[in-house]
PDB file of C-alpha atoms in Angstrom:
ATOM      1  CA  UNK E1248      95.086 135.599 116.340  1.00 66.00           C
ATOM      2  CA  UNK E1249      92.560 132.954 115.322  1.00 78.00           C
ATOM      3  CA  UNK E1250      91.262 130.423 117.801  1.00 91.00           C
ATOM      4  CA  UNK E1251      90.604 126.728 117.369  1.00 95.00           C
ATOM      5  CA  UNK E1252      86.855 127.118 116.959  1.00 95.00           C
ATOM      6  CA  UNK E1253      87.340 128.886 113.623  1.00 95.00           C
ATOM      7  CA  UNK E1254      89.562 126.130 112.219  1.00 96.00           C
ATOM      8  CA  UNK E1255      87.412 123.310 113.602  1.00 96.00           C
ATOM      9  CA  UNK E1256      84.249 124.799 112.087  1.00 95.00           C
ATOM     10  CA  UNK E1257      85.993 125.118 108.719  1.00 94.00           C
ATOM     11  CA  UNK E1258      87.390 121.551 108.710  1.00 95.00           C
ATOM     12  CA  UNK E1259      84.031 120.056 109.696  1.00 94.00           C
ATOM     13  CA  UNK E1260      82.350 121.934 106.847  1.00 93.00           C
ATOM     14  CA  UNK E1261      80.126 124.007 109.087  1.00 90.00           C
ATOM     15  CA  UNK E1262      79.264 127.664 109.428  1.00 92.00           C
ATOM     16  CA  UNK E1263      78.882 130.086 112.313  1.00 92.00           C
ATOM     17  CA  UNK E1264      75.135 129.821 111.806  1.00 94.00           C
ATOM     18  CA  UNK E1265      75.266 126.019 112.140  1.00 94.00           C
ATOM     19  CA  UNK E1266      77.245 126.276 115.372  1.00 95.00           C
ATOM     20  CA  UNK E1267      74.956 128.986 116.720  1.00 95.00           C
ATOM     21  CA  UNK E1268      71.845 126.886 116.102  1.00 95.00           C
ATOM     22  CA  UNK E1269      73.342 123.869 117.878  1.00 94.00           C
ATOM     23  CA  UNK E1270      74.347 125.988 120.889  1.00 95.00           C
ATOM     24  CA  UNK E1271      71.105 128.011 120.911  1.00 95.00           C
ATOM     25  CA  UNK E1272      72.920 131.331 120.513  1.00 95.00           C
ATOM     26  CA  UNK E1273      73.216 133.965 117.791  1.00 95.00           C
ATOM     27  CA  UNK E1274      75.711 133.747 114.879  1.00 94.00           C
ATOM     28  CA  UNK E1275      77.038 137.150 116.016  1.00 95.00           C
ATOM     29  CA  UNK E1276      78.056 135.613 119.355  1.00 96.00           C
ATOM     30  CA  UNK E1277      80.062 132.922 117.550  1.00 95.00           C
ATOM     31  CA  UNK E1278      81.642 135.596 115.359  1.00 94.00           C
ATOM     32  CA  UNK E1279      82.587 137.617 118.447  1.00 95.00           C
ATOM     33  CA  UNK E1280      84.264 134.562 119.986  1.00 95.00           C
ATOM     34  CA  UNK E1281      86.321 133.939 116.878  1.00 93.00           C
ATOM     35  CA  UNK E1282      87.339 137.581 116.497  1.00 91.00           C
ATOM     36  CA  UNK E1283      88.430 137.675 120.133  1.00 89.00           C
ATOM     37  CA  UNK E1284      85.847 140.251 121.161  1.00 92.00           C
ATOM     38  CA  UNK E1285      84.529 137.873 123.799  1.00 93.00           C
ATOM     39  CA  UNK E1286      85.829 134.763 125.507  1.00 94.00           C
ATOM     40  CA  UNK E1287      83.902 131.547 125.085  1.00 95.00           C
ATOM     41  CA  UNK E1288      82.139 130.800 128.386  1.00 95.00           C
ATOM     42  CA  UNK E1289      83.203 127.520 130.048  1.00 95.00           C
ATOM     43  CA  UNK E1290      79.694 126.080 129.695  1.00 95.00           C
ATOM     44  CA  UNK E1291      79.707 126.757 125.953  1.00 96.00           C
ATOM     45  CA  UNK E1292      83.180 125.214 125.590  1.00 96.00           C
ATOM     46  CA  UNK E1293      81.715 122.079 127.168  1.00 96.00           C
ATOM     47  CA  UNK E1294      78.872 122.210 124.643  1.00 96.00           C
ATOM     48  CA  UNK E1295      81.330 122.644 121.752  1.00 96.00           C
ATOM     49  CA  UNK E1296      83.395 119.685 122.938  1.00 96.00           C
ATOM     50  CA  UNK E1297      80.272 117.504 122.971  1.00 95.00           C
ATOM     51  CA  UNK E1298      79.107 118.847 119.607  1.00 94.00           C
ATOM     52  CA  UNK E1299      82.376 118.169 117.751  1.00 95.00           C
ATOM     53  CA  UNK E1300      83.564 115.315 120.028  1.00 94.00           C
ATOM     54  CA  UNK E1301      86.930 117.007 120.472  1.00 96.00           C
ATOM     55  CA  UNK E1302      89.086 118.025 123.435  1.00 95.00           C
ATOM     56  CA  UNK E1303      87.632 121.174 124.977  1.00 94.00           C
ATOM     57  CA  UNK E1304      91.112 122.726 125.196  1.00 94.00           C
ATOM     58  CA  UNK E1305      91.191 123.096 121.397  1.00 96.00           C
ATOM     59  CA  UNK E1306      88.389 125.633 120.967  1.00 96.00           C
ATOM     60  CA  UNK E1307      89.762 128.723 122.713  1.00 94.00           C
ATOM     61  CA  UNK E1308      93.507 128.306 122.051  1.00 93.00           C
ATOM     62  CA  UNK E1309      95.635 129.268 119.069  1.00 93.00           C
ATOM     63  CA  UNK E1310      96.298 125.969 117.324  1.00 93.00           C
ATOM     64  CA  UNK E1311      99.711 124.505 116.540  1.00 91.00           C
ATOM     65  CA  UNK E1312     100.326 122.641 113.281  1.00 92.00           C
ATOM     66  CA  UNK E1313     100.130 119.394 115.253  1.00 93.00           C
ATOM     67  CA  UNK E1314      96.724 120.421 116.646  1.00 95.00           C
ATOM     68  CA  UNK E1315      95.461 121.210 113.145  1.00 95.00           C
ATOM     69  CA  UNK E1316      96.553 117.895 111.664  1.00 95.00           C
ATOM     70  CA  UNK E1317      95.062 115.951 114.575  1.00 96.00           C
ATOM     71  CA  UNK E1318      91.753 117.761 114.040  1.00 96.00           C
ATOM     72  CA  UNK E1319      91.868 116.921 110.322  1.00 96.00           C
ATOM     73  CA  UNK E1320      92.630 113.285 111.152  1.00 96.00           C
ATOM     74  CA  UNK E1321      89.718 113.178 113.585  1.00 96.00           C
ATOM     75  CA  UNK E1322      87.388 114.378 110.848  1.00 96.00           C
ATOM     76  CA  UNK E1323      88.842 112.026 108.217  1.00 96.00           C
ATOM     77  CA  UNK E1324      88.491 109.052 110.554  1.00 95.00           C
ATOM     78  CA  UNK E1325      84.821 109.868 111.001  1.00 95.00           C
ATOM     79  CA  UNK E1326      84.389 110.072 107.233  1.00 95.00           C
ATOM     80  CA  UNK E1327      86.232 106.778 106.920  1.00 96.00           C
ATOM     81  CA  UNK E1328      83.897 105.111 109.391  1.00 95.00           C
ATOM     82  CA  UNK E1329      80.891 106.530 107.542  1.00 94.00           C
ATOM     83  CA  UNK E1330      81.992 105.882 103.960  1.00 95.00           C
ATOM     84  CA  UNK E1331      83.880 102.571 104.135  1.00 96.00           C
ATOM     85  CA  UNK E1332      82.086  99.736 102.377  1.00 95.00           C
ATOM     86  CA  UNK E1333      82.486  96.126 101.366  1.00 93.00           C
ATOM     87  CA  UNK E1334      83.119  95.782  97.614  1.00 93.00           C
ATOM     88  CA  UNK E1335      83.838  92.831  95.320  1.00 92.00           C
ATOM     89  CA  UNK E1336      87.385  92.130  94.220  1.00 90.00           C
ATOM     90  CA  UNK E1337      89.214  89.352  92.406  1.00 90.00           C
ATOM     91  CA  UNK E1338      92.303  87.324  93.254  1.00 90.00           C
ATOM     92  CA  UNK E1339      94.181  84.615  91.378  1.00 89.00           C
ATOM     93  CA  UNK E1340      95.404  81.608  93.355  1.00 88.00           C
ATOM     94  CA  UNK E1341      98.653  79.675  92.852  1.00 88.00           C
ATOM     95  CA  UNK E1342      96.989  77.478  90.245  1.00 87.00           C
ATOM     96  CA  UNK E1343      95.878  80.452  88.180  1.00 88.00           C
ATOM     97  CA  UNK E1344      92.226  80.149  89.112  1.00 91.00           C
ATOM     98  CA  UNK E1345      90.380  83.431  89.591  1.00 91.00           C
ATOM     99  CA  UNK E1346      88.208  83.934  92.667  1.00 89.00           C
ATOM    100  CA  UNK E1347      85.847  86.715  93.602  1.00 90.00           C
ATOM    101  CA  UNK E1348      86.183  87.980  97.167  1.00 91.00           C
ATOM    102  CA  UNK E1349      84.685  90.799  99.199  1.00 92.00           C
ATOM    103  CA  UNK E1350      87.056  93.416 100.639  1.00 91.00           C
ATOM    104  CA  UNK E1351      86.661  96.553 102.705  1.00 92.00           C
ATOM    105  CA  UNK E1352      87.189  99.726 100.678  1.00 94.00           C
ATOM    106  CA  UNK E1353      87.951 103.018 102.426  1.00 95.00           C
ATOM    107  CA  UNK E1354      87.886 106.018 100.033  1.00 94.00           C
ATOM    108  CA  UNK E1355      89.796 108.091 102.583  1.00 95.00           C
ATOM    109  CA  UNK E1356      92.596 105.590 103.243  1.00 95.00           C
ATOM    110  CA  UNK E1357      95.332 107.326 101.260  1.00 94.00           C
ATOM    111  CA  UNK E1358      94.491 110.766 102.636  1.00 95.00           C
ATOM    112  CA  UNK E1359      94.526 109.412 106.190  1.00 95.00           C
ATOM    113  CA  UNK E1360      97.900 107.746 105.623  1.00 94.00           C
ATOM    114  CA  UNK E1361      99.328 110.981 104.207  1.00 93.00           C
ATOM    115  CA  UNK E1362      98.015 112.925 107.214  1.00 94.00           C
ATOM    116  CA  UNK E1363      99.630 110.459 109.621  1.00 94.00           C
ATOM    117  CA  UNK E1364     102.961 110.975 107.836  1.00 92.00           C
ATOM    118  CA  UNK E1365     102.505 114.748 107.995  1.00 92.00           C
ATOM    119  CA  UNK E1366     101.641 114.498 111.696  1.00 93.00           C
ATOM    120  CA  UNK E1367     104.771 112.454 112.433  1.00 91.00           C
ATOM    121  CA  UNK E1368     106.904 115.044 110.632  1.00 88.00           C
ATOM    122  CA  UNK E1369     105.315 117.974 112.480  1.00 90.00           C
ATOM    123  CA  UNK E1370     105.804 116.241 115.837  1.00 89.00           C
ATOM    124  CA  UNK E1371     109.453 115.657 114.973  1.00 85.00           C
ATOM    125  CA  UNK E1372     109.886 119.320 113.992  1.00 83.00           C
ATOM    126  CA  UNK E1373     108.230 120.343 117.255  1.00 82.00           C
ATOM    127  CA  UNK E1374     110.687 118.185 119.213  1.00 80.00           C
ATOM    128  CA  UNK E1375     113.591 119.645 117.234  1.00 75.00           C
ATOM    129  CA  UNK E1376     112.410 123.177 117.970  1.00 76.00           C
ATOM    130  CA  UNK E1377     112.203 122.282 121.659  1.00 75.00           C
ATOM    131  CA  UNK E1378     115.809 121.072 121.608  1.00 66.00           C
ATOM    132  CA  UNK E1379     117.116 124.082 119.688  1.00 67.00           C
ATOM    133  CA  UNK E1380     115.496 126.581 122.027  1.00 68.00           C
ATOM    134  CA  UNK E1381     116.297 124.723 125.221  1.00 65.00           C
ATOM    135  CA  UNK E1382     118.249 127.035 127.541  1.00 59.00           C
ATOM    136  CA  UNK E1383     120.679 124.367 128.700  1.00 55.00           C
ATOM    137  CA  UNK E1384     121.491 123.544 125.082  1.00 55.00           C
ATOM    138  CA  UNK E1385     121.842 127.143 123.984  1.00 54.00           C
ATOM    139  CA  UNK E1386     124.021 128.029 126.947  1.00 56.00           C
ATOM    140  CA  UNK E1387     126.928 126.199 125.333  1.00 53.00           C
ATOM    141  CA  UNK E1388     126.765 128.341 122.213  1.00 50.00           C
ATOM    142  CA  UNK E1389     126.629 131.969 121.366  1.00 54.00           C
ATOM    143  CA  UNK E1390     123.607 132.766 119.200  1.00 56.00           C
ATOM    144  CA  UNK E1391     125.849 133.436 116.191  1.00 60.00           C
ATOM    145  CA  UNK E1392     127.726 130.182 116.655  1.00 60.00           C
ATOM    146  CA  UNK E1393     124.480 128.238 117.024  1.00 59.00           C
ATOM    147  CA  UNK E1394     122.952 129.854 113.929  1.00 65.00           C
ATOM    148  CA  UNK E1395     126.042 129.227 111.827  1.00 67.00           C
ATOM    149  CA  UNK E1396     126.185 125.601 112.914  1.00 63.00           C
ATOM    150  CA  UNK E1397     122.607 125.019 111.786  1.00 65.00           C
ATOM    151  CA  UNK E1398     123.225 126.902 108.559  1.00 69.00           C
ATOM    152  CA  UNK E1399     126.234 124.713 107.727  1.00 68.00           C
ATOM    153  CA  UNK E1400     124.190 121.563 108.320  1.00 64.00           C
ATOM    154  CA  UNK E1401     121.462 122.878 106.004  1.00 66.00           C
ATOM    155  CA  UNK E1402     124.041 123.823 103.373  1.00 68.00           C
ATOM    156  CA  UNK E1403     125.463 120.315 103.496  1.00 62.00           C
ATOM    157  CA  UNK E1404     122.063 118.649 103.148  1.00 58.00           C
ATOM    158  CA  UNK E1405     121.062 120.931 100.264  1.00 62.00           C
ATOM    159  CA  UNK E1406     124.043 119.901  98.136  1.00 60.00           C
ATOM    160  CA  UNK E1407     122.486 117.685  95.446  1.00 48.00           C
ATOM    161  CA  UNK E1408     125.768 115.952  94.715  1.00 48.00           C
ATOM    162  CA  UNK E1409     126.134 114.758  98.298  1.00 51.00           C
ATOM    163  CA  UNK E1410     123.125 112.504  98.704  1.00 53.00           C
ATOM    164  CA  UNK E1411     120.009 111.054  97.173  1.00 55.00           C
ATOM    165  CA  UNK E1412     117.009 109.467  98.858  1.00 52.00           C
ATOM    166  CA  UNK E1413     116.188 105.924  97.705  1.00 58.00           C
ATOM    167  CA  UNK E1414     113.864 103.158  98.870  1.00 56.00           C
ATOM    168  CA  UNK E1415     116.766 101.794 100.916  1.00 53.00           C
ATOM    169  CA  UNK E1416     117.406 105.106 102.657  1.00 52.00           C
ATOM    170  CA  UNK E1417     119.941 107.887 102.041  1.00 51.00           C
ATOM    171  CA  UNK E1418     122.850 107.150  99.743  1.00 56.00           C
ATOM    172  CA  UNK E1419     125.694 109.642 100.006  1.00 52.00           C
ATOM    173  CA  UNK E1420     127.982 110.332  97.061  1.00 56.00           C
ATOM    174  CA  UNK E1421     131.423 111.848  97.373  1.00 52.00           C
ATOM    175  CA  UNK E1422     134.893 110.776  98.440  1.00 50.00           C
ATOM    176  CA  UNK E1423     135.828 113.338 101.034  1.00 56.00           C
ATOM    177  CA  UNK E1424     136.637 112.162 104.551  1.00 56.00           C
ATOM    178  CA  UNK E1425     133.897 114.445 105.891  1.00 57.00           C
ATOM    179  CA  UNK E1426     131.226 112.816 103.754  1.00 58.00           C
ATOM    180  CA  UNK E1427     132.462 109.333 104.639  1.00 58.00           C
ATOM    181  CA  UNK E1428     132.473 110.166 108.339  1.00 59.00           C
ATOM    182  CA  UNK E1429     128.954 111.614 108.322  1.00 59.00           C
ATOM    183  CA  UNK E1430     127.679 108.755 106.175  1.00 57.00           C
ATOM    184  CA  UNK E1431     129.099 106.148 108.529  1.00 57.00           C
ATOM    185  CA  UNK E1432     127.973 107.870 111.712  1.00 59.00           C
ATOM    186  CA  UNK E1433     124.403 108.411 110.500  1.00 58.00           C
ATOM    187  CA  UNK E1434     124.137 104.839 109.306  1.00 57.00           C
ATOM    188  CA  UNK E1435     125.459 103.464 112.594  1.00 55.00           C
ATOM    189  CA  UNK E1436     123.057 105.566 114.653  1.00 53.00           C
ATOM    190  CA  UNK E1437     120.111 104.669 112.455  1.00 53.00           C
ATOM    191  CA  UNK E1438     120.770 100.967 111.920  1.00 51.00           C
ATOM    192  CA  UNK E1439     121.813  99.520 115.272  1.00 44.00           C
ATOM    193  CA  UNK E1440     125.548  99.675 114.653  1.00 46.00           C
ATOM    194  CA  UNK E1441     125.286  98.003 111.259  1.00 47.00           C
ATOM    195  CA  UNK E1442     127.484  99.219 108.399  1.00 44.00           C
ATOM    196  CA  UNK E1443     126.426  99.032 104.786  1.00 44.00           C
ATOM    197  CA  UNK E1444     129.506 100.270 102.966  1.00 45.00           C
ATOM    198  CA  UNK E1445     132.598  98.098 102.982  1.00 49.00           C
ATOM    199  CA  UNK E1446     134.394  96.358 105.838  1.00 55.00           C
ATOM    200  CA  UNK E1447     135.147  98.061 109.124  1.00 55.00           C
ATOM    201  CA  UNK E1448     138.895  97.530 108.627  1.00 56.00           C
ATOM    202  CA  UNK E1449     138.697  99.647 105.463  1.00 57.00           C
ATOM    203  CA  UNK E1450     137.069 102.617 107.177  1.00 63.00           C
ATOM    204  CA  UNK E1451     139.394 104.596 109.435  1.00 69.00           C
ATOM    205  CA  UNK E1452     136.539 106.662 110.841  1.00 64.00           C
ATOM    206  CA  UNK E1453     134.710 103.524 111.950  1.00 68.00           C
ATOM    207  CA  UNK E1454     137.747 102.250 113.847  1.00 74.00           C
ATOM    208  CA  UNK E1455     138.342 105.616 115.514  1.00 75.00           C
ATOM    209  CA  UNK E1456     134.669 105.923 116.448  1.00 73.00           C
ATOM    210  CA  UNK E1457     134.678 102.403 117.839  1.00 73.00           C
ATOM    211  CA  UNK E1458     137.693 103.205 120.018  1.00 77.00           C
ATOM    212  CA  UNK E1459     136.008 106.379 121.280  1.00 75.00           C
ATOM    213  CA  UNK E1460     132.771 104.561 122.126  1.00 72.00           C
ATOM    214  CA  UNK E1461     134.727 101.912 124.011  1.00 71.00           C
ATOM    215  CA  UNK E1462     136.649 104.616 125.877  1.00 76.00           C
ATOM    216  CA  UNK E1463     133.459 106.136 127.238  1.00 68.00           C
ATOM    217  CA  UNK E1464     131.866 102.702 127.783  1.00 70.00           C
ATOM    218  CA  UNK E1465     129.123 103.296 125.244  1.00 65.00           C
ATOM    219  CA  UNK E1466     129.866  99.905 123.691  1.00 63.00           C
ATOM    220  CA  UNK E1467     130.302  96.656 125.570  1.00 68.00           C
ATOM    221  CA  UNK E1468     133.957  95.453 125.676  1.00 72.00           C
ATOM    222  CA  UNK E1469     133.393  92.766 123.041  1.00 70.00           C
ATOM    223  CA  UNK E1470     131.157  94.849 120.792  1.00 66.00           C
ATOM    224  CA  UNK E1471     132.554  96.005 117.453  1.00 66.00           C
ATOM    225  CA  UNK E1472     130.983  98.087 114.708  1.00 63.00           C
ATOM    226  CA  UNK E1473     130.757  95.298 112.164  1.00 57.00           C
ATOM    227  CA  UNK E1474     128.466  94.263 109.361  1.00 46.00           C
ATOM    228  CA  UNK E1475     125.314  92.360 110.238  1.00 46.00           C
ATOM    229  CA  UNK E1476     123.260  90.266 107.854  1.00 44.00           C
ATOM    230  CA  UNK E1477     120.975  92.402 105.725  1.00 43.00           C
ATOM    231  CA  UNK E1478     117.559  90.726 105.240  1.00 43.00           C
ATOM    232  CA  UNK E1479     117.256  92.473 101.887  1.00 39.00           C
ATOM    233  CA  UNK E1480     119.909  90.169 100.460  1.00 38.00           C
ATOM    234  CA  UNK E1481     118.960  87.062 102.442  1.00 43.00           C
ATOM    235  CA  UNK E1482     117.201  85.238  99.615  1.00 43.00           C
ATOM    236  CA  UNK E1483     119.387  86.492  96.780  1.00 40.00           C
ATOM    237  CA  UNK E1484     121.417  83.786  95.008  1.00 44.00           C
ATOM    238  CA  UNK E1485     125.103  84.630  94.631  1.00 40.00           C
TER     239      UNK E1485
END
């Protein structure tokens, strides 16, 4: 087991010797902490938190992937603050005249954005794991049943001929009723009851789902699963 101090020291580009000097201790003491031979004393955890400007809970614990990404983001944000600069740039106005302007340039911007996306994904996976291992959820399934259900979902998503990811979202190919049902349900749940494929009267699953949602009062009496205006096409001439 490795503790947070080891990862934090690595990300911040330091060494055990650097940490030892700052805390007025020997490098061997830092090494013993990281190897688990000795616990970090509370006073030294306070010193570490001040040194790295991080939550003191991170130094002694075994880090999760979320913890690691948040530490990396903390470091990148500090680099961003240090390295960002104002640089000249050029723009062309509506009349075609070129102007020189000054803009802020952050050399770490793309890496920070990528880390934020990675962090969001890891947090979502952590939530999913919490749901899957929740006792009240698992109590409704045998372990075999639960495993097979997840495996079937993965098998479906791995089929290249079923879907492709585009800038507009997920487009599902195939004519089976199962694919149509899943496509419609996912789109409804993800787009505030808006359909993107055909009219509701042409989709039997939509009508059956609508009736079921009304039955359990999950839709207001006058609410139907119809098509709403898509801003993407708003300015397109027909």
